[in-house]
Amino acid sequence: MNSQNHSHLRGLAEEFGESTNAIRKELNNLTQAGILISHTEKNKIEYKANEKHPFYTNIRDIIRKHLGLDMLLEQILERMGEVEQVVLTGDLARGSDTKVIDVLVTGDNLNDEYISHLTRRIEQLIDRKVIFTLASGRISSGGLVLFDRQAGV
């Protein structure tokens, strides 16, 4: 989900609860297909997403749909007011799916009353806990940007 994340064989085996041999086979297949890029660092081979692969955006969008982020973003932008940014923070932004989605929404005149209703609605739709933080102004770092009015994203 976050193209800046990278991992190595043992870390992925632990995360997915699979054997290193099974993970190695899939990593090799994905690297040969060009979906992943690998490089060696301190006797470890690290893997990360290849953003230049023609299917990168398709795969990223499938993951976002699976996590419910497309629905979450749509609901926020629909009635939250003058939204400037929507930034995914916390574990999910770092690449760890803990079933909790931390979202920072920045902007002016945000609809505070709508957020509690939105939280319950989104949690039911995507079957995940959602924690919203509202702030005024803009932030420059600290998460995975899902929407940025100024940048046109």
Tab-separated table of N, CA and C in Angstrom:
chain	number	residue	atom	x	y	z
A	1	MET	N	0.794	-1.182	0.000
A	1	MET	CA	0.000	0.000	0.000
A	1	MET	C	0.848	1.262	0.000
A	2	ASN	N	1.907	1.260	0.761
A	2	ASN	CA	2.830	2.383	0.793
A	2	ASN	C	4.081	1.970	0.044
A	3	SER	N	4.323	2.573	-1.086
A	3	SER	CA	5.437	2.152	-1.946
A	3	SER	C	6.797	2.357	-1.292
A	4	GLN	N	6.862	3.133	-0.223
A	4	GLN	CA	8.136	3.365	0.463
A	4	GLN	C	8.480	2.231	1.433
A	5	ASN	N	7.501	1.385	1.740
A	5	ASN	CA	7.758	0.252	2.623
A	5	ASN	C	8.604	-0.787	1.909
A	6	HIS	N	9.438	-1.445	2.679
A	6	HIS	CA	10.234	-2.553	2.150
A	6	HIS	C	10.351	-3.602	3.240
A	7	SER	N	10.633	-4.811	2.836
A	7	SER	CA	10.730	-5.887	3.805
A	7	SER	C	11.680	-6.960	3.295
A	8	HIS	N	11.996	-7.894	4.154
A	8	HIS	CA	12.860	-8.999	3.772
A	8	HIS	C	12.145	-10.327	4.054
A	9	LEU	N	12.747	-11.402	3.588
A	9	LEU	CA	12.148	-12.732	3.619
A	9	LEU	C	11.617	-13.124	4.993
A	10	ARG	N	12.451	-13.085	6.005
A	10	ARG	CA	12.022	-13.546	7.334
A	10	ARG	C	10.900	-12.669	7.912
A	11	GLY	N	10.996	-11.366	7.697
A	11	GLY	CA	9.951	-10.463	8.177
A	11	GLY	C	8.606	-10.771	7.551
A	12	LEU	N	8.617	-11.045	6.241
A	12	LEU	CA	7.367	-11.380	5.551
A	12	LEU	C	6.842	-12.747	5.995
A	13	ALA	N	7.744	-13.709	6.204
A	13	ALA	CA	7.326	-15.037	6.657
A	13	ALA	C	6.632	-14.941	8.017
A	14	GLU	N	7.196	-14.122	8.919
A	14	GLU	CA	6.577	-13.937	10.230
A	14	GLU	C	5.228	-13.235	10.105
A	15	GLU	N	5.184	-12.185	9.297
A	15	GLU	CA	3.954	-11.409	9.151
A	15	GLU	C	2.808	-12.245	8.596
A	16	PHE	N	3.108	-13.104	7.614
A	16	PHE	CA	2.064	-13.904	6.986
A	16	PHE	C	1.884	-15.280	7.619
A	17	GLY	N	2.764	-15.640	8.558
A	17	GLY	CA	2.658	-16.940	9.210
A	17	GLY	C	2.903	-18.101	8.252
A	18	GLU	N	3.796	-17.897	7.312
A	18	GLU	CA	4.122	-18.923	6.318
A	18	GLU	C	5.596	-19.308	6.437
A	19	SER	N	5.958	-20.404	5.796
A	19	SER	CA	7.350	-20.829	5.814
A	19	SER	C	8.185	-19.903	4.925
A	20	THR	N	9.469	-19.809	5.250
A	20	THR	CA	10.351	-18.969	4.440
A	20	THR	C	10.451	-19.498	3.010
A	21	ASN	N	10.362	-20.806	2.831
A	21	ASN	CA	10.439	-21.369	1.476
A	21	ASN	C	9.251	-20.937	0.617
A	22	ALA	N	8.059	-20.947	1.190
A	22	ALA	CA	6.865	-20.535	0.442
A	22	ALA	C	6.958	-19.052	0.090
A	23	ILE	N	7.384	-18.235	1.044
A	23	ILE	CA	7.513	-16.796	0.803
A	23	ILE	C	8.606	-16.530	-0.232
A	24	ARG	N	9.722	-17.234	-0.122
A	24	ARG	CA	10.836	-17.054	-1.081
A	24	ARG	C	10.364	-17.332	-2.511
A	25	LYS	N	9.588	-18.392	-2.674
A	25	LYS	CA	9.090	-18.748	-4.007
A	25	LYS	C	8.232	-17.619	-4.578
A	26	GLU	N	7.323	-17.082	-3.769
A	26	GLU	CA	6.452	-15.994	-4.241
A	26	GLU	C	7.238	-14.707	-4.488
A	27	LEU	N	8.190	-14.413	-3.615
A	27	LEU	CA	9.021	-13.217	-3.831
A	27	LEU	C	9.804	-13.322	-5.137
A	28	ASN	N	10.332	-14.502	-5.404
A	28	ASN	CA	11.052	-14.712	-6.668
A	28	ASN	C	10.125	-14.531	-7.870
A	29	ASN	N	8.916	-15.091	-7.786
A	29	ASN	CA	7.951	-14.939	-8.881
A	29	ASN	C	7.591	-13.473	-9.111
A	30	LEU	N	7.310	-12.740	-8.031
A	30	LEU	CA	6.930	-11.335	-8.145
A	30	LEU	C	8.092	-10.465	-8.631
A	31	THR	N	9.305	-10.825	-8.229
A	31	THR	CA	10.487	-10.085	-8.700
A	31	THR	C	10.724	-10.358	-10.176
A	32	GLN	N	10.619	-11.618	-10.593
A	32	GLN	CA	10.791	-11.951	-12.019
A	32	GLN	C	9.726	-11.293	-12.885
A	33	ALA	N	8.528	-11.107	-12.339
A	33	ALA	CA	7.453	-10.458	-13.087
A	33	ALA	C	7.619	-8.938	-13.102
A	34	GLY	N	8.570	-8.433	-12.305
A	34	GLY	CA	8.823	-6.997	-12.268
A	34	GLY	C	7.914	-6.234	-11.324
A	35	ILE	N	7.079	-6.925	-10.567
A	35	ILE	CA	6.152	-6.274	-9.639
A	35	ILE	C	6.895	-5.794	-8.396
A	36	LEU	N	7.913	-6.546	-8.002
A	36	LEU	CA	8.764	-6.158	-6.883
A	36	LEU	C	10.176	-5.862	-7.378
A	37	ILE	N	10.863	-5.022	-6.638
A	37	ILE	CA	12.274	-4.734	-6.881
A	37	ILE	C	13.030	-5.254	-5.664
A	38	SER	N	14.153	-5.900	-5.893
A	38	SER	CA	14.941	-6.396	-4.767
A	38	SER	C	16.326	-5.763	-4.781
A	39	HIS	N	16.888	-5.609	-3.598
A	39	HIS	CA	18.273	-5.157	-3.467
A	39	HIS	C	18.842	-5.760	-2.187
A	40	THR	N	20.146	-5.942	-2.175
A	40	THR	CA	20.814	-6.557	-1.034
A	40	THR	C	21.313	-5.482	-0.090
A	41	GLU	N	21.031	-5.699	1.199
A	41	GLU	CA	21.487	-4.777	2.226
A	41	GLU	C	21.892	-5.571	3.454
A	42	LYS	N	23.179	-5.520	3.798
A	42	LYS	CA	23.707	-6.233	4.974
A	42	LYS	C	23.310	-7.707	4.986
A	43	ASN	N	23.651	-8.421	3.960
A	43	ASN	CA	23.377	-9.858	3.839
A	43	ASN	C	21.897	-10.222	3.803
A	44	LYS	N	21.019	-9.233	3.596
A	44	LYS	CA	19.587	-9.487	3.462
A	44	LYS	C	19.139	-8.949	2.113
A	45	ILE	N	18.221	-9.671	1.509
A	45	ILE	CA	17.606	-9.162	0.288
A	45	ILE	C	16.321	-8.464	0.704
A	46	GLU	N	16.216	-7.195	0.375
A	46	GLU	CA	15.022	-6.417	0.695
A	46	GLU	C	14.181	-6.258	-0.557
A	47	TYR	N	12.870	-6.256	-0.368
A	47	TYR	CA	11.923	-6.158	-1.478
A	47	TYR	C	11.019	-4.948	-1.274
A	48	LYS	N	10.681	-4.306	-2.377
A	48	LYS	CA	9.692	-3.227	-2.320
A	48	LYS	C	8.943	-3.194	-3.637
A	49	ALA	N	7.824	-2.497	-3.633
A	49	ALA	CA	6.979	-2.404	-4.826
A	49	ALA	C	7.694	-1.625	-5.928
A	50	ASN	N	7.500	-2.070	-7.156
A	50	ASN	CA	8.051	-1.380	-8.319
A	50	ASN	C	6.986	-0.419	-8.834
A	51	GLU	N	7.147	0.858	-8.498
A	51	GLU	CA	6.161	1.872	-8.893
A	51	GLU	C	6.096	2.084	-10.397
A	52	LYS	N	7.108	1.627	-11.107
A	52	LYS	CA	7.146	1.813	-12.564
A	52	LYS	C	6.493	0.661	-13.324
A	53	HIS	N	6.097	-0.376	-12.615
A	53	HIS	CA	5.442	-1.507	-13.260
A	53	HIS	C	4.081	-1.049	-13.788
A	54	PRO	N	3.687	-1.486	-14.990
A	54	PRO	CA	2.417	-1.023	-15.558
A	54	PRO	C	1.178	-1.357	-14.724
A	55	PHE	N	1.245	-2.378	-13.885
A	55	PHE	CA	0.101	-2.755	-13.060
A	55	PHE	C	0.184	-2.217	-11.637
A	56	TYR	N	1.197	-1.412	-11.334
A	56	TYR	CA	1.372	-0.900	-9.972
A	56	TYR	C	0.111	-0.182	-9.474
A	57	THR	N	-0.404	0.749	-10.236
A	57	THR	CA	-1.583	1.506	-9.778
A	57	THR	C	-2.810	0.606	-9.651
A	58	ASN	N	-2.935	-0.370	-10.541
A	58	ASN	CA	-4.062	-1.305	-10.449
A	58	ASN	C	-3.987	-2.126	-9.163
A	59	ILE	N	-2.803	-2.634	-8.856
A	59	ILE	CA	-2.614	-3.443	-7.646
A	59	ILE	C	-2.842	-2.584	-6.407
A	60	ARG	N	-2.299	-1.358	-6.405
A	60	ARG	CA	-2.486	-0.438	-5.279
A	60	ARG	C	-3.973	-0.146	-5.082
A	61	ASP	N	-4.702	0.068	-6.174
A	61	ASP	CA	-6.131	0.364	-6.069
A	61	ASP	C	-6.923	-0.830	-5.549
A	62	ILE	N	-6.536	-2.027	-5.942
A	62	ILE	CA	-7.199	-3.241	-5.440
A	62	ILE	C	-6.986	-3.350	-3.929
A	63	ILE	N	-5.779	-3.087	-3.476
A	63	ILE	CA	-5.483	-3.150	-2.041
A	63	ILE	C	-6.275	-2.096	-1.298
A	64	ARG	N	-6.343	-0.888	-1.839
A	64	ARG	CA	-7.121	0.178	-1.197
A	64	ARG	C	-8.598	-0.185	-1.112
A	65	LYS	N	-9.121	-0.807	-2.172
A	65	LYS	CA	-10.523	-1.235	-2.141
A	65	LYS	C	-10.724	-2.328	-1.094
A	66	HIS	N	-9.794	-3.278	-1.043
A	66	HIS	CA	-9.870	-4.363	-0.070
A	66	HIS	C	-9.871	-3.811	1.357
A	67	LEU	N	-9.062	-2.814	1.625
A	67	LEU	CA	-8.988	-2.223	2.959
A	67	LEU	C	-10.145	-1.272	3.242
A	68	GLY	N	-10.881	-0.880	2.212
A	68	GLY	CA	-12.008	0.023	2.381
A	68	GLY	C	-11.625	1.489	2.315
A	69	LEU	N	-10.414	1.797	1.879
A	69	LEU	CA	-9.956	3.182	1.870
A	69	LEU	C	-10.658	4.031	0.821
A	70	ASP	N	-11.061	3.428	-0.291
A	70	ASP	CA	-11.775	4.192	-1.316
A	70	ASP	C	-13.117	4.674	-0.782
A	71	MET	N	-13.816	3.808	-0.054
A	71	MET	CA	-15.113	4.150	0.523
A	71	MET	C	-14.938	5.186	1.637
A	72	LEU	N	-13.903	5.013	2.428
A	72	LEU	CA	-13.602	5.945	3.507
A	72	LEU	C	-13.366	7.348	2.949
A	73	LEU	N	-12.538	7.455	1.928
A	73	LEU	CA	-12.223	8.743	1.330
A	73	LEU	C	-13.461	9.391	0.718
A	74	GLU	N	-14.245	8.607	0.035
A	74	GLU	CA	-15.473	9.119	-0.586
A	74	GLU	C	-16.411	9.721	0.460
A	75	GLN	N	-16.568	9.025	1.583
A	75	GLN	CA	-17.460	9.493	2.644
A	75	GLN	C	-16.932	10.774	3.293
A	76	ILE	N	-15.624	10.869	3.481
A	76	ILE	CA	-15.036	12.059	4.093
A	76	ILE	C	-15.246	13.270	3.196
A	77	LEU	N	-14.940	13.124	1.933
A	77	LEU	CA	-15.010	14.256	1.018
A	77	LEU	C	-16.446	14.703	0.754
A	78	GLU	N	-17.379	13.785	0.930
A	78	GLU	CA	-18.780	14.084	0.631
A	78	GLU	C	-19.372	15.162	1.538
A	79	ARG	N	-19.113	15.074	2.851
A	79	ARG	CA	-19.834	15.973	3.766
A	79	ARG	C	-18.996	16.535	4.907
A	80	MET	N	-17.696	16.462	4.817
A	80	MET	CA	-16.863	16.931	5.931
A	80	MET	C	-16.571	18.421	5.895
A	81	GLY	N	-16.887	19.100	4.831
A	81	GLY	CA	-16.608	20.531	4.757
A	81	GLY	C	-15.450	20.808	3.814
A	82	GLU	N	-14.642	21.799	4.166
A	82	GLU	CA	-13.531	22.228	3.313
A	82	GLU	C	-12.277	21.399	3.605
A	83	VAL	N	-12.280	20.159	3.154
A	83	VAL	CA	-11.177	19.238	3.423
A	83	VAL	C	-9.969	19.629	2.574
A	84	GLU	N	-8.840	19.777	3.249
A	84	GLU	CA	-7.585	20.114	2.573
A	84	GLU	C	-6.777	18.845	2.300
A	85	GLN	N	-6.678	17.984	3.309
A	85	GLN	CA	-5.914	16.737	3.180
A	85	GLN	C	-6.606	15.610	3.939
A	86	VAL	N	-6.398	14.404	3.445
A	86	VAL	CA	-6.771	13.196	4.170
A	86	VAL	C	-5.513	12.338	4.180
A	87	VAL	N	-5.001	12.070	5.382
A	87	VAL	CA	-3.718	11.374	5.516
A	87	VAL	C	-3.912	10.145	6.386
A	88	LEU	N	-3.484	9.010	5.868
A	88	LEU	CA	-3.508	7.766	6.613
A	88	LEU	C	-2.277	7.747	7.507
A	89	THR	N	-2.479	7.525	8.797
A	89	THR	CA	-1.365	7.475	9.741
A	89	THR	C	-1.416	6.144	10.475
A	90	GLY	N	-0.537	5.922	11.400
A	90	GLY	CA	-0.568	4.718	12.219
A	90	GLY	C	-0.031	3.485	11.513
A	91	ASP	N	-0.439	2.326	12.038
A	91	ASP	CA	0.098	1.044	11.576
A	91	ASP	C	-0.144	0.785	10.097
A	92	LEU	N	-1.329	1.072	9.625
A	92	LEU	CA	-1.665	0.786	8.230
A	92	LEU	C	-0.780	1.585	7.275
A	93	ALA	N	-0.478	2.813	7.614
A	93	ALA	CA	0.397	3.648	6.783
A	93	ALA	C	1.815	3.086	6.752
A	94	ARG	N	2.190	2.376	7.811
A	94	ARG	CA	3.522	1.756	7.862
A	94	ARG	C	3.541	0.357	7.261
A	95	GLY	N	2.364	-0.107	6.801
A	95	GLY	CA	2.311	-1.395	6.124
A	95	GLY	C	1.873	-2.557	6.972
A	96	SER	N	1.384	-2.298	8.163
A	96	SER	CA	0.950	-3.362	9.056
A	96	SER	C	-0.562	-3.283	9.231
A	97	ASP	N	-1.270	-4.320	8.818
A	97	ASP	CA	-2.727	-4.327	8.875
A	97	ASP	C	-3.189	-4.832	10.234
A	98	THR	N	-3.511	-3.904	11.129
A	98	THR	CA	-3.951	-4.267	12.477
A	98	THR	C	-5.457	-4.111	12.655
A	99	LYS	N	-6.179	-3.926	11.559
A	99	LYS	CA	-7.638	-3.752	11.576
A	99	LYS	C	-8.055	-2.416	12.186
A	100	VAL	N	-7.085	-1.512	12.398
A	100	VAL	CA	-7.380	-0.165	12.872
A	100	VAL	C	-6.852	0.810	11.828
A	101	ILE	N	-7.707	1.749	11.440
A	101	ILE	CA	-7.310	2.747	10.454
A	101	ILE	C	-7.289	4.108	11.142
A	102	ASP	N	-6.113	4.712	11.205
A	102	ASP	CA	-5.956	6.045	11.771
A	102	ASP	C	-5.940	7.042	10.628
A	103	VAL	N	-6.828	8.041	10.693
A	103	VAL	CA	-6.972	9.007	9.605
A	103	VAL	C	-6.897	10.420	10.160
A	104	LEU	N	-6.040	11.225	9.550
A	104	LEU	CA	-5.952	12.640	9.880
A	104	LEU	C	-6.632	13.414	8.764
A	105	VAL	N	-7.610	14.239	9.118
A	105	VAL	CA	-8.316	15.068	8.147
A	105	VAL	C	-7.997	16.515	8.494
A	106	THR	N	-7.428	17.248	7.530
A	106	THR	CA	-7.100	18.644	7.768
A	106	THR	C	-7.972	19.533	6.890
A	107	GLY	N	-8.182	20.741	7.362
A	107	GLY	CA	-8.955	21.699	6.591
A	107	GLY	C	-9.616	22.720	7.488
A	108	ASP	N	-10.330	23.644	6.882
A	108	ASP	CA	-11.043	24.683	7.616
A	108	ASP	C	-12.531	24.366	7.613
A	109	ASN	N	-13.192	24.755	8.683
A	109	ASN	CA	-14.647	24.583	8.805
A	109	ASN	C	-15.076	23.123	8.612
A	110	LEU	N	-14.348	22.200	9.223
A	110	LEU	CA	-14.701	20.783	9.115
A	110	LEU	C	-15.943	20.503	9.959
A	111	ASN	N	-16.769	19.608	9.482
A	111	ASN	CA	-18.028	19.261	10.136
A	111	ASN	C	-17.766	18.269	11.278
A	112	ASP	N	-17.536	18.824	12.481
A	112	ASP	CA	-17.235	17.994	13.654
A	112	ASP	C	-18.376	17.048	14.008
A	113	GLU	N	-19.601	17.494	13.837
A	113	GLU	CA	-20.759	16.673	14.191
A	113	GLU	C	-20.884	15.448	13.294
A	114	TYR	N	-20.516	15.602	12.047
A	114	TYR	CA	-20.636	14.508	11.091
A	114	TYR	C	-19.633	13.390	11.364
A	115	ILE	N	-18.519	13.719	12.013
A	115	ILE	CA	-17.437	12.736	12.179
A	115	ILE	C	-17.874	11.532	13.023
A	116	SER	N	-18.656	11.732	14.087
A	116	SER	CA	-19.077	10.584	14.899
A	116	SER	C	-20.033	9.688	14.114
A	117	HIS	N	-20.930	10.297	13.367
A	117	HIS	CA	-21.830	9.528	12.506
A	117	HIS	C	-21.026	8.783	11.438
A	118	LEU	N	-20.059	9.480	10.846
A	118	LEU	CA	-19.223	8.884	9.806
A	118	LEU	C	-18.410	7.716	10.344
A	119	THR	N	-17.890	7.861	11.544
A	119	THR	CA	-17.082	6.795	12.148
A	119	THR	C	-17.885	5.510	12.251
A	120	ARG	N	-19.081	5.596	12.807
A	120	ARG	CA	-19.923	4.393	12.949
A	120	ARG	C	-20.272	3.800	11.585
A	121	ARG	N	-20.633	4.657	10.651
A	121	ARG	CA	-21.038	4.202	9.317
A	121	ARG	C	-19.883	3.506	8.585
A	122	ILE	N	-18.721	4.122	8.615
A	122	ILE	CA	-17.551	3.550	7.940
A	122	ILE	C	-17.150	2.232	8.585
A	123	GLU	N	-17.142	2.182	9.914
A	123	GLU	CA	-16.764	0.943	10.600
A	123	GLU	C	-17.688	-0.208	10.212
A	124	GLN	N	-18.962	0.075	10.044
A	124	GLN	CA	-19.900	-0.965	9.619
A	124	GLN	C	-19.643	-1.388	8.173
A	125	LEU	N	-19.355	-0.417	7.316
A	125	LEU	CA	-19.149	-0.714	5.896
A	125	LEU	C	-17.878	-1.516	5.630
A	126	ILE	N	-16.800	-1.181	6.340
A	126	ILE	CA	-15.514	-1.817	6.011
A	126	ILE	C	-15.036	-2.803	7.071
A	127	ASP	N	-15.807	-2.962	8.145
A	127	ASP	CA	-15.496	-3.921	9.203
A	127	ASP	C	-14.091	-3.712	9.781
A	128	ARG	N	-13.766	-2.455	10.059
A	128	ARG	CA	-12.504	-2.077	10.693
A	128	ARG	C	-12.763	-0.926	11.635
A	129	LYS	N	-11.950	-0.818	12.671
A	129	LYS	CA	-12.033	0.333	13.577
A	129	LYS	C	-11.374	1.521	12.893
A	130	VAL	N	-12.034	2.683	12.948
A	130	VAL	CA	-11.509	3.899	12.336
A	130	VAL	C	-11.378	4.973	13.406
A	131	ILE	N	-10.204	5.575	13.470
A	131	ILE	CA	-9.950	6.662	14.418
A	131	ILE	C	-9.627	7.913	13.609
A	132	PHE	N	-10.482	8.923	13.750
A	132	PHE	CA	-10.296	10.185	13.036
A	132	PHE	C	-9.658	11.217	13.948
A	133	THR	N	-8.752	11.997	13.378
A	133	THR	CA	-8.200	13.171	14.041
A	133	THR	C	-8.422	14.335	13.092
A	134	LEU	N	-9.008	15.408	13.607
A	134	LEU	CA	-9.263	16.589	12.791
A	134	LEU	C	-8.274	17.680	13.166
A	135	ALA	N	-7.797	18.419	12.154
A	135	ALA	CA	-6.861	19.519	12.391
A	135	ALA	C	-7.084	20.609	11.351
A	136	SER	N	-6.733	21.822	11.715
A	136	SER	CA	-6.824	22.901	10.736
A	136	SER	C	-5.466	23.064	10.064
A	137	GLY	N	-5.441	23.705	8.920
A	137	GLY	CA	-4.186	23.906	8.202
A	137	GLY	C	-3.758	22.680	7.424
A	138	ARG	N	-2.474	22.626	7.141
A	138	ARG	CA	-1.897	21.525	6.355
A	138	ARG	C	-0.776	20.869	7.141
A	139	ILE	N	-0.496	19.619	6.822
A	139	ILE	CA	0.684	18.970	7.392
A	139	ILE	C	1.630	18.664	6.243
A	140	SER	N	2.903	18.571	6.558
A	140	SER	CA	3.880	18.336	5.491
A	140	SER	C	4.424	16.916	5.482
A	141	SER	N	4.269	16.176	6.560
A	141	SER	CA	4.756	14.797	6.580
A	141	SER	C	4.007	14.001	7.637
A	142	GLY	N	4.310	12.724	7.706
A	142	GLY	CA	3.739	11.927	8.774
A	142	GLY	C	2.676	10.937	8.376
A	143	GLY	N	2.674	10.461	7.173
A	143	GLY	CA	1.706	9.444	6.806
A	143	GLY	C	1.590	9.275	5.313
A	144	LEU	N	0.588	8.532	4.914
A	144	LEU	CA	0.322	8.242	3.519
A	144	LEU	C	-0.848	9.108	3.067
A	145	VAL	N	-0.583	10.020	2.133
A	145	VAL	CA	-1.589	10.979	1.695
A	145	VAL	C	-2.581	10.295	0.760
A	146	LEU	N	-3.864	10.315	1.148
A	146	LEU	CA	-4.927	9.771	0.313
A	146	LEU	C	-5.576	10.861	-0.542
A	147	PHE	N	-5.555	12.088	0.000
A	147	PHE	CA	-6.136	13.218	-0.711
A	147	PHE	C	-5.397	14.479	-0.309
A	148	ASP	N	-5.085	15.320	-1.294
A	148	ASP	CA	-4.459	16.612	-1.045
A	148	ASP	C	-4.978	17.585	-2.094
A	149	ARG	N	-5.834	18.497	-1.636
A	149	ARG	CA	-6.462	19.448	-2.564
A	149	ARG	C	-5.414	20.281	-3.298
A	150	GLN	N	-4.413	20.765	-2.593
A	150	GLN	CA	-3.395	21.633	-3.180
A	150	GLN	C	-2.545	20.890	-4.218
A	151	ALA	N	-2.212	19.636	-3.931
A	151	ALA	CA	-1.387	18.855	-4.853
A	151	ALA	C	-2.217	18.220	-5.968
A	152	GLY	N	-3.529	18.265	-5.848
A	152	GLY	CA	-4.386	17.673	-6.866
A	152	GLY	C	-4.410	16.163	-6.845
A	153	VAL	N	-4.213	15.589	-5.657
A	153	VAL	CA	-4.180	14.131	-5.516
A	153	VAL	C	-5.439	13.655	-4.828
